[in-house]
Amino acid sequence: MASESKNKTREIQIKEKVYTTIPFGSQHVALPEPIKFIFDTENEIVKEIKFDIAYVHRGIEKALTTMFDFRKAPYVVGRVCGICSAAHTIPCAVVMERAIGIDREIPDRAKAIRMIALEINRLQSHFLINGHLAEVCGYENVFMHIWRDREMIMDLADMLFGNRVQYDVVCVGGVNRDIPKDKERVLLDKLNEIEKSVEFMEKIFTKDRTLVSRLKGLGVVSKEMALEYGIVGPMARASGVKTDCRVEDDWGLYKDLGFEMVTMEEGDSLARCLVRVRECYESIRIIREAIKSTEEGEISIKVTANPKYEAVCRNEAPRGELFYYVKGTGGIMPDRVRIRTPTLANIPILPEVMKDVSYNDIPPLLMSFDPCIACTGR
Amino acid sequence: MSIFALSRVKSPWILHYDTGGCNGCDIEILAVLTPRYDVERFGMINRGNPKQADVFLVTGPVTKRCRERLINLYLQVPEPKVVVAVGSCACDGGVFRNMYNVENGVDKVIPVDVYVPGCAARPHQIIDGVVKALEILSKKTKENIELPEYIKERFPSLNDRRKVLEEMRKR
Ligand code: SF4
């Protein structure tokens, strides 16, 4: 009799609340990078999140001041992150130029080629993350489609810069190789095809009922919250914050080419995804304009001095604002290099948004944040 | 060739772990699984489960924190297995060589069978490397297991090593 009543109370307790701790990572099939989450859940509702992002710390900032001279620095920081490699090499080169004091003399053609590299980089990154987002929502088919189309962009990068992932086209003082006329033509042709696949992507993410209802209203970040936490990039733009370092910093020709910012007001996962899709159109337009506005010609200037000033550069990586600081002393290696990556700015809001979300909504939510761990760990 | 060995080569399952590289090679491994390169025609699937894997793809220069996890994963993969180091930085540290938090390559920690160079390694190269690895896998049996360096260090006496080997064969 006594044991029966005990059993009953246990049953009732189980019905009321079940606490489970779910570890996720550091090795998992859904994660290409080592990151570890621990979710404390109550009846499948996430109550507390702990995460660990420092598995991949390699010490690149230190190495830039002790192992590599400043001319090699852009190639080294390209290896901070393979998804946004061009986004890292450009501000590093620019910041070194500013520390030397030659950033006003960079030829326009070099600036245009840098912009093309950055935008191709952004295209492939946005394709990648939208494909992943579709996959974690259960649309493996869409994932395969998007990644097949992504190969066109990778081919373009291969043709223009000679490598699929690490472009290494940007150097201190300009760029390493020009884009000849015949390749320009191929590039413009291919862009039309890529535009079509962006249209396909937009159609799926706006028309497909299952995807839309899965992502709509998930993980809403209001404008006030976005400003308070200081989030950056497509995430901030999806919440209606007008911020884009492509117009805020002036290393490129973005202002001359009439850059238009993509913003949305909703701030949910769907909005973040759609901002990325619509940015693809803008990227394609910028590449076309950049090709048209400049002619083949001088692509780099001679660098004779060493960095001697303090300088900063802000660049818009696919994931948001990327900040470089350098302090030169006139020697061949700078005194201090500091990299602040976009994911670092976007992570503090993560536990806030994930709270009280059902556990099965975590993967799409996480993917819509687009975290990059290799950048953050360095 | 026994039927197990034959089927292992016909349908090897992949385990992939990033030990601190730049993601470049990880993305290329993912690209290998997608329609353009379609590695599934060799019967390969990416399963995140070490207990079911035959081919262990490792990228990255092995940071100090990833070292223990890498060893742990390596020991969990059942024998016989092959390890493929993908990317220059997995082969010998690459651009990260001698930075203060890295171990200069996968082979400093676990035995490596195939090295795929390139920064980033191209998908064609990765496929080529994995197919080479399958040749090696077909020759491996549970009998000729090579013990990793750190196990030899930890167990200097031959008797202890024999026990470890037996333990590994049971998996
Ligand atoms: S080999 Fe190069 S591209 Fe590949 S993970 Fe290492 S640094 Fe990145």
Coordinates of C-alpha atoms in Angstrom, one line a residue, chain B residues 6-148:
Chain B
L6 CA 34.4 -6.3 -48.3
S7 CA 31.3 -4.4 -47.1
R8 CA 33.4 -2.1 -45.0
V9 CA 35.3 -0.9 -48.1
K10 CA 32.1 -0.7 -50.2
S11 CA 30.3 1.5 -47.7
P12 CA 32.6 3.4 -45.3
W13 CA 31.1 5.8 -42.9
I14 CA 32.7 9.1 -42.2
L15 CA 33.4 10.9 -38.9
H16 CA 34.6 14.5 -39.2
Y17 CA 36.1 16.6 -36.5
D18 CA 37.5 20.1 -36.6
T19 CA 40.4 20.6 -34.3
G20 CA 40.8 24.3 -34.7
G21 CA 41.3 25.0 -38.4
C22 CA 39.7 27.9 -40.1
N23 CA 36.6 26.1 -41.4
G24 CA 37.8 26.4 -44.9
C25 CA 38.5 22.6 -45.1
D26 CA 35.3 21.7 -43.1
I27 CA 33.2 23.6 -45.6
E28 CA 35.0 21.8 -48.5
I29 CA 34.2 18.4 -46.8
L30 CA 30.6 19.5 -46.6
A31 CA 30.7 20.5 -50.3
V32 CA 32.0 17.0 -51.1
L33 CA 28.8 15.6 -49.7
T34 CA 26.6 17.8 -52.0
P35 CA 25.4 17.2 -55.5
R36 CA 28.4 18.5 -57.5
Y37 CA 30.9 16.1 -56.0
D38 CA 28.5 13.6 -54.5
V39 CA 30.7 11.4 -52.5
E40 CA 27.7 9.2 -51.7
R41 CA 28.4 7.3 -54.9
F42 CA 31.3 5.6 -53.0
G43 CA 28.8 4.6 -50.3
M44 CA 30.0 7.2 -47.9
I45 CA 27.8 9.0 -45.4
N46 CA 28.7 11.5 -42.8
R47 CA 27.6 10.1 -39.5
G48 CA 28.5 12.1 -36.4
N49 CA 28.8 8.9 -34.4
P50 CA 32.4 7.7 -33.7
K51 CA 31.1 4.2 -32.8
Q52 CA 29.9 3.7 -36.4
A53 CA 32.7 5.3 -38.3
D54 CA 35.4 3.7 -40.5
V55 CA 37.1 6.8 -41.9
F56 CA 38.1 9.6 -39.6
L57 CA 38.5 13.0 -41.3
V58 CA 40.4 15.4 -39.2
T59 CA 41.0 19.1 -40.1
G60 CA 42.9 21.8 -38.2
P61 CA 46.2 22.0 -36.5
V62 CA 45.0 20.5 -33.1
T63 CA 44.7 23.2 -30.5
K64 CA 45.6 22.3 -26.9
R65 CA 42.0 22.0 -25.9
C66 CA 41.0 19.9 -28.8
R67 CA 43.8 17.4 -28.2
E68 CA 42.0 15.4 -25.5
R69 CA 38.8 15.3 -27.5
L70 CA 40.7 14.1 -30.6
I71 CA 42.3 11.2 -28.7
N72 CA 39.0 10.4 -27.1
L73 CA 37.3 10.2 -30.5
Y74 CA 40.1 8.2 -32.0
L75 CA 39.8 5.6 -29.4
Q76 CA 36.1 5.4 -29.8
V77 CA 36.3 4.6 -33.5
P78 CA 36.3 0.8 -33.8
E79 CA 39.2 -1.1 -35.4
P80 CA 40.2 -1.2 -38.3
K81 CA 40.0 2.5 -39.1
V82 CA 41.9 5.0 -41.2
V83 CA 42.7 8.6 -40.4
V84 CA 42.8 11.2 -43.1
A85 CA 44.3 14.6 -42.3
V86 CA 42.6 17.1 -44.5
G87 CA 44.4 20.5 -45.2
S88 CA 47.9 21.8 -44.8
C89 CA 47.3 22.8 -41.3
A90 CA 46.2 19.2 -40.4
C91 CA 49.3 17.8 -42.1
D92 CA 52.0 19.8 -40.3
G93 CA 50.5 22.9 -38.8
G94 CA 50.5 24.9 -42.0
V95 CA 50.2 28.6 -41.4
F96 CA 49.6 28.0 -37.7
R97 CA 52.9 26.2 -37.2
N98 CA 54.6 27.1 -33.9
M99 CA 51.8 29.3 -32.7
Y100 CA 51.6 29.0 -28.9
N101 CA 48.3 27.1 -28.7
V102 CA 48.7 24.5 -31.4
E103 CA 50.3 21.0 -31.6
N104 CA 51.6 21.3 -35.2
G105 CA 49.5 18.7 -36.9
V106 CA 47.4 15.7 -36.4
D107 CA 50.2 13.2 -36.6
K108 CA 51.7 14.6 -33.4
V109 CA 48.7 13.2 -31.6
I110 CA 47.2 10.2 -33.4
P111 CA 48.6 8.1 -36.3
V112 CA 47.6 9.4 -39.7
D113 CA 47.3 7.2 -42.8
V114 CA 46.6 9.7 -45.6
Y115 CA 47.7 13.3 -45.9
V116 CA 45.6 15.7 -48.1
P117 CA 47.6 18.9 -48.6
G118 CA 46.2 22.3 -49.8
C119 CA 44.9 25.4 -48.1
A120 CA 42.1 24.8 -48.5
A121 CA 42.1 21.3 -49.8
R122 CA 40.0 21.0 -52.9
P123 CA 37.0 18.7 -53.0
H124 CA 38.7 16.6 -55.8
Q125 CA 41.7 16.1 -53.6
I126 CA 39.6 15.2 -50.6
I127 CA 37.8 12.5 -52.6
D128 CA 41.1 11.3 -53.9
G129 CA 42.5 11.1 -50.4
V130 CA 39.5 9.2 -49.1
V131 CA 39.6 6.7 -52.0
K132 CA 43.3 6.1 -51.2
A133 CA 42.4 5.6 -47.6
L134 CA 39.9 2.9 -48.6
E135 CA 42.7 1.0 -50.2
I136 CA 44.6 1.1 -46.9
L137 CA 41.5 0.2 -45.0
S138 CA 41.0 -2.9 -47.1
K139 CA 44.4 -4.1 -46.1
K140 CA 44.0 -3.4 -42.4
T141 CA 42.6 -6.0 -40.0
K142 CA 42.0 -6.2 -36.4
E143 CA 45.4 -8.0 -36.0
N144 CA 47.8 -5.4 -37.3
I145 CA 46.9 -2.5 -35.1
E146 CA 49.5 0.3 -34.8
L147 CA 49.5 1.9 -31.4
P148 CA 49.7 5.7 -31.2

